Short mmCIF file of N, CA, C and O in Angstrom, two decimals:
data_model
loop_
_atom_site.label_atom_id
_atom_site.label_comp_id
_atom_site.label_asym_id
_atom_site.label_seq_id
_atom_site.Cartn_x
_atom_site.Cartn_y
_atom_site.Cartn_z
N MET A 207 20.64 27.49 56.03
CA MET A 207 21.12 26.13 56.00
C MET A 207 22.57 26.11 56.47
O MET A 207 23.43 26.70 55.85
N GLU A 208 22.77 25.40 57.53
CA GLU A 208 24.10 25.36 58.12
C GLU A 208 25.05 24.47 57.33
O GLU A 208 26.13 24.90 56.95
N ASN A 209 24.68 23.25 57.11
CA ASN A 209 25.59 22.29 56.51
C ASN A 209 24.90 21.63 55.32
O ASN A 209 24.25 20.60 55.45
N THR A 210 25.08 22.22 54.15
CA THR A 210 24.37 21.72 52.97
C THR A 210 24.86 20.35 52.53
O THR A 210 24.10 19.57 51.96
N ILE A 211 26.13 20.02 52.80
CA ILE A 211 26.64 18.70 52.42
C ILE A 211 25.95 17.61 53.24
O ILE A 211 25.57 16.56 52.72
N ALA A 212 25.76 17.86 54.54
CA ALA A 212 25.08 16.90 55.39
C ALA A 212 23.62 16.74 54.98
O ALA A 212 23.08 15.62 54.99
N ILE A 213 22.99 17.82 54.60
CA ILE A 213 21.59 17.75 54.14
C ILE A 213 21.52 16.97 52.83
O ILE A 213 20.63 16.14 52.64
N GLY A 214 22.46 17.21 51.93
CA GLY A 214 22.51 16.45 50.68
C GLY A 214 22.73 14.97 50.92
O GLY A 214 22.13 14.13 50.23
N ALA A 215 23.57 14.64 51.90
CA ALA A 215 23.80 13.23 52.22
C ALA A 215 22.52 12.59 52.78
O ALA A 215 22.23 11.43 52.47
N ALA A 216 21.77 13.32 53.58
CA ALA A 216 20.51 12.79 54.10
C ALA A 216 19.50 12.56 52.97
O ALA A 216 18.80 11.54 52.95
N LEU A 217 19.45 13.49 52.04
CA LEU A 217 18.55 13.32 50.89
C LEU A 217 18.98 12.13 50.02
O LEU A 217 18.13 11.37 49.53
N LEU A 218 20.28 11.96 49.84
CA LEU A 218 20.79 10.83 49.08
C LEU A 218 20.44 9.51 49.77
O LEU A 218 20.03 8.54 49.12
N ALA A 219 20.56 9.47 51.09
CA ALA A 219 20.21 8.25 51.84
C ALA A 219 18.73 7.94 51.69
O ALA A 219 18.35 6.78 51.51
N ALA A 220 17.88 8.96 51.75
CA ALA A 220 16.45 8.75 51.58
C ALA A 220 16.13 8.25 50.17
O ALA A 220 15.30 7.35 49.99
N LEU A 221 16.81 8.80 49.18
CA LEU A 221 16.62 8.36 47.80
C LEU A 221 17.05 6.91 47.63
O LEU A 221 16.35 6.12 46.97
N LEU A 222 18.17 6.55 48.22
CA LEU A 222 18.64 5.16 48.13
C LEU A 222 17.70 4.20 48.85
O LEU A 222 17.49 3.07 48.38
N MET A 223 17.12 4.61 49.96
CA MET A 223 16.13 3.77 50.66
C MET A 223 14.90 3.56 49.77
O MET A 223 14.38 2.44 49.67
N GLY A 224 14.44 4.62 49.14
CA GLY A 224 13.31 4.51 48.23
C GLY A 224 13.61 3.59 47.05
O GLY A 224 12.77 2.77 46.64
N LEU A 225 14.82 3.70 46.52
CA LEU A 225 15.23 2.83 45.43
C LEU A 225 15.28 1.38 45.88
O LEU A 225 14.91 0.46 45.13
N GLY A 226 15.71 1.15 47.12
CA GLY A 226 15.72 -0.20 47.66
C GLY A 226 14.34 -0.79 47.78
O GLY A 226 14.11 -1.97 47.48
N ILE A 227 13.40 0.03 48.21
CA ILE A 227 12.01 -0.45 48.32
C ILE A 227 11.44 -0.77 46.95
O ILE A 227 10.77 -1.79 46.76
N VAL A 228 11.72 0.09 45.97
CA VAL A 228 11.27 -0.17 44.60
C VAL A 228 11.88 -1.46 44.08
O VAL A 228 11.20 -2.27 43.43
N GLY A 229 13.16 -1.67 44.37
CA GLY A 229 13.81 -2.91 43.95
C GLY A 229 13.19 -4.13 44.58
O GLY A 229 13.03 -5.17 43.93
N MET A 230 12.82 -4.03 45.86
CA MET A 230 12.17 -5.16 46.53
C MET A 230 10.82 -5.46 45.91
O MET A 230 10.47 -6.63 45.69
N VAL A 231 10.04 -4.43 45.65
CA VAL A 231 8.71 -4.62 45.07
C VAL A 231 8.82 -5.23 43.68
O VAL A 231 8.02 -6.10 43.31
N ALA A 232 9.82 -4.80 42.92
CA ALA A 232 9.99 -5.30 41.56
C ALA A 232 10.62 -6.69 41.52
O ALA A 232 10.67 -7.32 40.47
N GLY A 233 11.13 -7.16 42.67
CA GLY A 233 11.73 -8.48 42.71
C GLY A 233 13.22 -8.48 42.39
O GLY A 233 13.82 -9.53 42.25
N ASN A 234 13.81 -7.30 42.25
CA ASN A 234 15.23 -7.20 41.95
C ASN A 234 15.99 -7.05 43.28
O ASN A 234 16.26 -5.96 43.74
N LEU A 235 16.30 -8.20 43.88
CA LEU A 235 16.91 -8.19 45.21
C LEU A 235 18.35 -7.70 45.20
O LEU A 235 18.84 -7.18 46.20
N ARG A 236 19.04 -7.86 44.10
CA ARG A 236 20.41 -7.34 44.00
C ARG A 236 20.40 -5.82 44.07
O ARG A 236 21.20 -5.21 44.79
N LEU A 237 19.50 -5.18 43.34
CA LEU A 237 19.36 -3.73 43.38
C LEU A 237 18.95 -3.28 44.78
O LEU A 237 19.50 -2.30 45.31
N ALA A 238 18.01 -3.98 45.38
CA ALA A 238 17.54 -3.62 46.72
C ALA A 238 18.66 -3.73 47.74
O ALA A 238 18.87 -2.82 48.54
N GLY A 239 19.40 -4.81 47.71
CA GLY A 239 20.49 -4.99 48.66
C GLY A 239 21.58 -3.95 48.49
O GLY A 239 22.09 -3.40 49.47
N PHE A 240 21.95 -3.68 47.25
CA PHE A 240 22.97 -2.67 46.99
C PHE A 240 22.50 -1.29 47.45
O PHE A 240 23.27 -0.52 48.01
N SER A 241 21.24 -0.99 47.22
CA SER A 241 20.70 0.31 47.62
C SER A 241 20.68 0.47 49.14
O SER A 241 21.07 1.52 49.66
N PHE A 242 20.24 -0.56 49.85
CA PHE A 242 20.21 -0.49 51.31
C PHE A 242 21.61 -0.41 51.90
O PHE A 242 21.87 0.33 52.85
N LEU A 243 22.55 -1.15 51.33
CA LEU A 243 23.93 -1.09 51.78
C LEU A 243 24.52 0.29 51.54
O LEU A 243 25.18 0.86 52.42
N SER A 244 24.27 0.85 50.38
CA SER A 244 24.77 2.18 50.06
C SER A 244 24.16 3.24 50.98
O SER A 244 24.85 4.14 51.45
N ALA A 245 22.87 3.11 51.25
CA ALA A 245 22.21 4.06 52.15
C ALA A 245 22.80 3.97 53.55
O ALA A 245 23.02 5.00 54.21
N SER A 246 23.09 2.75 53.99
CA SER A 246 23.69 2.59 55.31
C SER A 246 25.07 3.25 55.38
O SER A 246 25.41 3.90 56.38
N LEU A 247 25.86 3.11 54.34
CA LEU A 247 27.17 3.74 54.32
C LEU A 247 27.08 5.26 54.28
O LEU A 247 27.85 5.96 54.95
N VAL A 248 26.13 5.78 53.53
CA VAL A 248 25.94 7.23 53.47
C VAL A 248 25.51 7.76 54.83
O VAL A 248 26.01 8.79 55.30
N ILE A 249 24.61 7.06 55.51
CA ILE A 249 24.18 7.47 56.85
C ILE A 249 25.34 7.44 57.82
O ILE A 249 25.53 8.36 58.62
N TYR A 250 26.15 6.39 57.76
CA TYR A 250 27.31 6.28 58.65
C TYR A 250 28.28 7.43 58.41
O TYR A 250 28.74 8.08 59.36
N LEU A 251 28.60 7.69 57.16
CA LEU A 251 29.53 8.78 56.85
C LEU A 251 28.96 10.14 57.25
O LEU A 251 29.69 11.01 57.73
N ARG A 252 27.66 10.31 57.07
CA ARG A 252 27.04 11.58 57.45
C ARG A 252 27.14 11.79 58.96
O ARG A 252 27.49 12.87 59.42
N GLU A 253 26.86 10.75 59.72
CA GLU A 253 26.86 10.90 61.16
C GLU A 253 28.25 11.01 61.76
O GLU A 253 28.43 11.63 62.80
N THR A 254 29.25 10.39 61.12
CA THR A 254 30.59 10.41 61.70
C THR A 254 31.47 11.52 61.14
O THR A 254 32.36 12.00 61.84
N ARG A 255 31.26 11.95 59.90
CA ARG A 255 32.17 12.90 59.29
C ARG A 255 31.54 14.26 58.97
O ARG A 255 32.25 15.26 58.97
N LEU A 256 30.25 14.29 58.69
CA LEU A 256 29.66 15.52 58.16
C LEU A 256 28.90 16.35 59.18
O LEU A 256 28.62 17.51 58.93
N ILE A 257 28.53 15.77 60.31
CA ILE A 257 27.77 16.50 61.31
C ILE A 257 28.75 17.16 62.29
O ILE A 257 29.63 16.50 62.83
N ASP A 258 28.58 18.47 62.46
CA ASP A 258 29.42 19.19 63.42
C ASP A 258 28.89 18.98 64.82
O ASP A 258 27.70 18.91 65.06
N ASP A 259 29.81 18.88 65.78
CA ASP A 259 29.41 18.71 67.19
C ASP A 259 28.99 20.03 67.81
O ASP A 259 29.35 21.06 67.52
#
């Protein structure tokens, strides 16, 4: 494993996406929106700061 922090960030983003889907199904749109926003920020940070060129 080259970059374990980047892999952890990808797993966190996937977990947050799953939590967002669960929130949507349960009708808790605040949880879903916060989860999707957080996942988007984690993906952005992973791609701009954690991935080596």
